[in-house]
Amino acid sequence: MIRVLLADDQPLIRSGFRALLDVEDDIEVVAEAADGAEAVRLALDHRPDIALVDIQMPGVDGIEATRRIAADPALAAVHVVILTNYGLDEYVFDALRAGAAGFLVKDIQPGDFLHAVRVAARGDALLAPSITRKLIDRYVTQPPVPGAGLAELTNREREAVALVARGLSNDEIAARMVISPLTAKTHVNRAMVKLHARDRAQLVVLAYESGLTRPRGG
């Protein structure tokens, strides 16, 4: 069962998402929060698998709530997915660095939304296609910043991280590198530990920021 925490200051938005989630046999909404501080408290109380967090809330916003959840070892298993009305802005980059596992725009189709929740629950990075394209475009115009820990990666780990940054799953990475899915997962996990990345979304950011991966055509 995928346990979900909803955090949005608009009751109508929360009720809409809850209506979609509650009819699914494998998903359960365990709590609702109206601001970031309440979201952090309820995350501690309920230990959900997924926290769907609005980026703009009164008081403690979604970015700070994400940062607090990501910084708490007791909440290491909670995957924060940011909900936004906008395709991309500075909040996206701040939230990724704060520890968000991904982003969803609120006008997403219901079927895509449910699929996204299940993807995030598996621990995969989750970025809406429009956000991914703009995220990559952002790094076309930015010089790479040397990433701490990159020198510690083996060649195979670097290759795996670069493929994660291209949006490939472990199975796809395995096929590309001609290794087993388990070995692909091991390379990715070891790279995350060495780079101090909370999840695959942060690996994507690190790969582009460091210049390990460059946008095609960039």
Tab-separated table of C-alpha atoms in Angstrom:
chain	number	residue	atom	x	y	z
A	1	MET	CA	0.000	0.000	0.000
A	2	ILE	CA	1.354	3.443	-1.002
A	3	ARG	CA	0.733	5.889	1.834
A	4	VAL	CA	0.316	9.515	0.759
A	5	LEU	CA	0.393	12.844	2.593
A	6	LEU	CA	-1.291	15.778	0.825
A	7	ALA	CA	-0.042	19.300	1.606
A	8	ASP	CA	-1.790	22.234	-0.072
A	9	ASP	CA	-3.342	25.357	1.396
A	10	GLN	CA	-6.379	25.061	-0.892
A	11	PRO	CA	-8.962	22.569	0.430
A	12	LEU	CA	-10.492	22.137	-3.021
A	13	ILE	CA	-7.160	21.053	-4.477
A	14	ARG	CA	-6.597	18.594	-1.650
A	15	SER	CA	-10.070	17.125	-1.986
A	16	GLY	CA	-9.591	16.703	-5.732
A	17	PHE	CA	-6.362	14.784	-5.308
A	18	ARG	CA	-7.822	12.734	-2.460
A	19	ALA	CA	-10.817	11.780	-4.612
A	20	LEU	CA	-8.466	10.439	-7.274
A	21	LEU	CA	-6.237	8.579	-4.829
A	22	ASP	CA	-8.844	7.083	-2.512
A	23	VAL	CA	-10.464	4.960	-5.217
A	24	GLU	CA	-7.184	3.162	-5.938
A	25	ASP	CA	-6.699	-0.180	-4.195
A	26	ASP	CA	-2.957	0.320	-3.708
A	27	ILE	CA	-2.970	3.960	-2.527
A	28	GLU	CA	-4.108	5.443	0.781
A	29	VAL	CA	-4.208	9.125	1.792
A	30	VAL	CA	-3.079	9.096	5.421
A	31	ALA	CA	-3.152	12.829	6.186
A	32	GLU	CA	-3.770	16.329	4.832
A	33	ALA	CA	-1.863	19.513	5.677
A	34	ALA	CA	-2.696	23.140	4.934
A	35	ASP	CA	0.853	24.496	5.304
A	36	GLY	CA	4.455	23.369	5.341
A	37	ALA	CA	4.894	23.225	9.102
A	38	GLU	CA	1.870	20.969	9.425
A	39	ALA	CA	3.182	18.841	6.557
A	40	VAL	CA	6.449	18.206	8.390
A	41	ARG	CA	4.631	17.372	11.625
A	42	LEU	CA	2.239	14.990	9.883
A	43	ALA	CA	5.107	13.380	7.994
A	44	LEU	CA	6.682	12.552	11.346
A	45	ASP	CA	3.380	11.276	12.707
A	46	HIS	CA	2.423	9.097	9.725
A	47	ARG	CA	5.718	8.331	7.892
A	48	PRO	CA	4.082	8.332	4.419
A	49	ASP	CA	5.758	6.913	1.331
A	50	ILE	CA	4.911	10.033	-0.664
A	51	ALA	CA	4.394	13.639	0.398
A	52	LEU	CA	2.651	15.677	-2.305
A	53	VAL	CA	3.601	19.229	-1.345
A	54	ASP	CA	2.382	22.482	-2.850
A	55	ILE	CA	5.301	24.784	-3.571
A	56	GLN	CA	3.570	27.949	-2.384
A	57	MET	CA	1.897	27.833	1.024
A	58	PRO	CA	1.565	30.391	3.825
A	59	GLY	CA	4.119	30.377	6.607
A	60	VAL	CA	6.458	27.486	5.880
A	61	ASP	CA	6.397	27.012	2.117
A	62	GLY	CA	6.885	23.812	0.154
A	63	ILE	CA	10.619	24.297	-0.324
A	64	GLU	CA	11.321	24.733	3.382
A	65	ALA	CA	9.022	21.826	4.218
A	66	THR	CA	10.936	19.700	1.718
A	67	ARG	CA	14.245	20.769	3.236
A	68	ARG	CA	13.083	19.842	6.744
A	69	ILE	CA	11.762	16.461	5.653
A	70	ALA	CA	14.913	15.665	3.662
A	71	ALA	CA	17.152	16.688	6.564
A	72	ASP	CA	15.431	14.425	9.099
A	73	PRO	CA	16.950	10.913	9.153
A	74	ALA	CA	13.663	9.593	10.531
A	75	LEU	CA	11.978	10.654	7.279
A	76	ALA	CA	14.583	9.274	4.895
A	77	ALA	CA	12.001	6.980	3.281
A	78	VAL	CA	9.591	9.840	2.487
A	79	HIS	CA	9.658	10.911	-1.172
A	80	VAL	CA	8.601	14.535	-1.572
A	81	VAL	CA	6.900	15.422	-4.846
A	82	ILE	CA	6.336	19.136	-5.388
A	83	LEU	CA	3.028	20.331	-6.825
A	84	THR	CA	3.176	23.520	-8.859
A	85	ASN	CA	0.928	25.598	-11.080
A	86	TYR	CA	3.921	26.643	-13.121
A	87	GLY	CA	6.067	24.781	-15.619
A	88	LEU	CA	9.367	26.063	-14.261
A	89	ASP	CA	10.793	28.847	-12.145
A	90	GLU	CA	13.532	29.335	-9.593
A	91	TYR	CA	11.498	27.401	-7.043
A	92	VAL	CA	12.055	24.214	-9.033
A	93	PHE	CA	15.824	24.355	-8.702
A	94	ASP	CA	15.645	25.343	-5.042
A	95	ALA	CA	13.294	22.471	-4.261
A	96	LEU	CA	15.423	19.908	-6.092
A	97	ARG	CA	18.428	21.004	-4.088
A	98	ALA	CA	16.321	20.873	-0.930
A	99	GLY	CA	15.625	17.189	-1.580
A	100	ALA	CA	12.480	16.969	-3.710
A	101	ALA	CA	12.150	13.676	-5.578
A	102	GLY	CA	10.247	15.334	-8.411
A	103	PHE	CA	7.644	17.748	-9.668
A	104	LEU	CA	4.133	17.607	-11.020
A	105	VAL	CA	2.140	20.419	-12.582
A	106	LYS	CA	-1.396	20.639	-11.204
A	107	ASP	CA	-3.040	20.421	-14.629
A	108	ILE	CA	-1.735	16.861	-15.080
A	109	GLN	CA	-4.173	14.278	-16.424
A	110	PRO	CA	-5.658	11.981	-13.718
A	111	GLY	CA	-4.151	8.824	-15.198
A	112	ASP	CA	-0.719	10.433	-15.432
A	113	PHE	CA	-1.047	11.678	-11.861
A	114	LEU	CA	-1.743	8.194	-10.507
A	115	HIS	CA	1.121	6.745	-12.530
A	116	ALA	CA	3.410	9.473	-11.181
A	117	VAL	CA	2.552	8.631	-7.580
A	118	ARG	CA	3.452	5.004	-8.183
A	119	VAL	CA	6.707	5.959	-9.926
A	120	ALA	CA	7.707	8.205	-7.030
A	121	ALA	CA	6.876	5.466	-4.532
A	122	ARG	CA	9.433	3.226	-6.266
A	123	GLY	CA	12.066	5.866	-5.601
A	124	ASP	CA	12.479	6.958	-9.207
A	125	ALA	CA	13.036	10.591	-10.118
A	126	LEU	CA	9.847	12.231	-11.264
A	127	LEU	CA	9.939	15.299	-13.464
A	128	ALA	CA	7.112	16.369	-15.741
A	129	PRO	CA	8.351	16.367	-19.376
A	130	SER	CA	7.921	20.136	-19.690
A	131	ILE	CA	10.000	20.676	-16.551
A	132	THR	CA	12.684	18.219	-17.672
A	133	ARG	CA	13.133	20.029	-20.983
A	134	LYS	CA	13.425	23.410	-19.284
A	135	LEU	CA	15.727	22.004	-16.622
A	136	ILE	CA	18.064	20.775	-19.349
A	137	ASP	CA	17.792	24.067	-21.243
A	138	ARG	CA	18.802	25.880	-18.060
A	139	TYR	CA	22.135	24.076	-18.046
A	140	VAL	CA	22.835	24.860	-21.715
A	141	THR	CA	23.478	28.450	-20.651
A	142	GLN	CA	25.323	27.715	-17.410
A	143	PRO	CA	28.998	26.776	-17.097
A	144	PRO	CA	29.559	23.512	-15.240
A	145	VAL	CA	30.474	23.656	-11.557
A	146	PRO	CA	32.901	20.972	-10.362
A	147	GLY	CA	30.914	18.515	-8.273
A	148	ALA	CA	32.295	17.293	-4.977
A	149	GLY	CA	32.632	13.537	-5.033
A	150	LEU	CA	32.681	13.056	-8.806
A	151	ALA	CA	36.339	12.059	-8.666
A	152	GLU	CA	35.369	9.194	-6.354
A	153	LEU	CA	33.056	7.619	-8.927
A	154	THR	CA	34.223	4.675	-10.978
A	155	ASN	CA	33.901	4.932	-14.753
A	156	ARG	CA	30.853	2.669	-14.666
A	157	GLU	CA	29.231	4.740	-11.917
A	158	ARG	CA	29.814	7.914	-13.917
A	159	GLU	CA	28.261	6.268	-16.944
A	160	ALA	CA	25.255	5.185	-14.894
A	161	VAL	CA	24.770	8.684	-13.458
A	162	ALA	CA	24.924	10.193	-16.940
A	163	LEU	CA	22.198	7.790	-18.073
A	164	VAL	CA	20.069	8.609	-15.020
A	165	ALA	CA	20.359	12.256	-16.070
A	166	ARG	CA	18.957	11.272	-19.464
A	167	GLY	CA	15.881	9.907	-17.724
A	168	LEU	CA	16.640	6.191	-18.108
A	169	SER	CA	15.290	3.615	-15.659
A	170	ASN	CA	17.514	0.941	-14.106
A	171	ASP	CA	16.349	-1.590	-16.688
A	172	GLU	CA	17.153	0.826	-19.524
A	173	ILE	CA	20.540	1.629	-17.991
A	174	ALA	CA	21.266	-2.090	-17.740
A	175	ALA	CA	20.437	-2.601	-21.414
A	176	ARG	CA	22.569	0.368	-22.479
A	177	MET	CA	25.551	-0.703	-20.352
A	178	VAL	CA	25.058	-4.426	-21.099
A	179	ILE	CA	24.826	-5.371	-17.430
A	180	SER	CA	22.108	-6.812	-15.203
A	181	PRO	CA	19.411	-4.528	-13.754
A	182	LEU	CA	20.700	-5.383	-10.264
A	183	THR	CA	24.214	-4.247	-11.214
A	184	ALA	CA	22.787	-1.063	-12.743
A	185	LYS	CA	20.902	-0.360	-9.526
A	186	THR	CA	24.090	-0.982	-7.529
A	187	HIS	CA	26.060	1.513	-9.649
A	188	VAL	CA	23.342	4.142	-9.203
A	189	ASN	CA	23.017	3.567	-5.462
A	190	ARG	CA	26.767	3.722	-4.887
A	191	ALA	CA	26.954	6.949	-6.873
A	192	MET	CA	24.164	8.415	-4.745
A	193	VAL	CA	26.078	7.574	-1.573
A	194	LYS	CA	29.334	9.047	-2.866
A	195	LEU	CA	27.664	12.215	-4.116
A	196	HIS	CA	25.432	12.553	-1.032
A	197	ALA	CA	22.362	12.604	-3.271
A	198	ARG	CA	19.077	11.830	-1.547
A	199	ASP	CA	17.533	10.361	-4.687
A	200	ARG	CA	17.704	10.153	-8.481
A	201	ALA	CA	16.322	13.668	-8.936
A	202	GLN	CA	19.326	15.109	-7.139
A	203	LEU	CA	21.616	12.929	-9.245
A	204	VAL	CA	20.133	14.612	-12.331
A	205	VAL	CA	20.904	18.062	-10.940
A	206	LEU	CA	24.445	17.074	-9.943
A	207	ALA	CA	25.118	15.534	-13.346
A	208	TYR	CA	24.177	18.708	-15.189
A	209	GLU	CA	25.687	21.149	-12.719
A	210	SER	CA	29.029	19.351	-12.764
A	211	GLY	CA	29.161	18.992	-16.539
A	212	LEU	CA	29.162	15.197	-16.275
A	213	THR	CA	26.196	15.330	-18.627
A	214	ARG	CA	25.575	18.030	-21.163
A	215	PRO	CA	22.295	18.578	-23.020
A	216	ARG	CA	22.249	17.097	-26.490
A	217	GLY	CA	23.105	19.773	-28.931
A	218	GLY	CA	24.368	22.001	-26.048
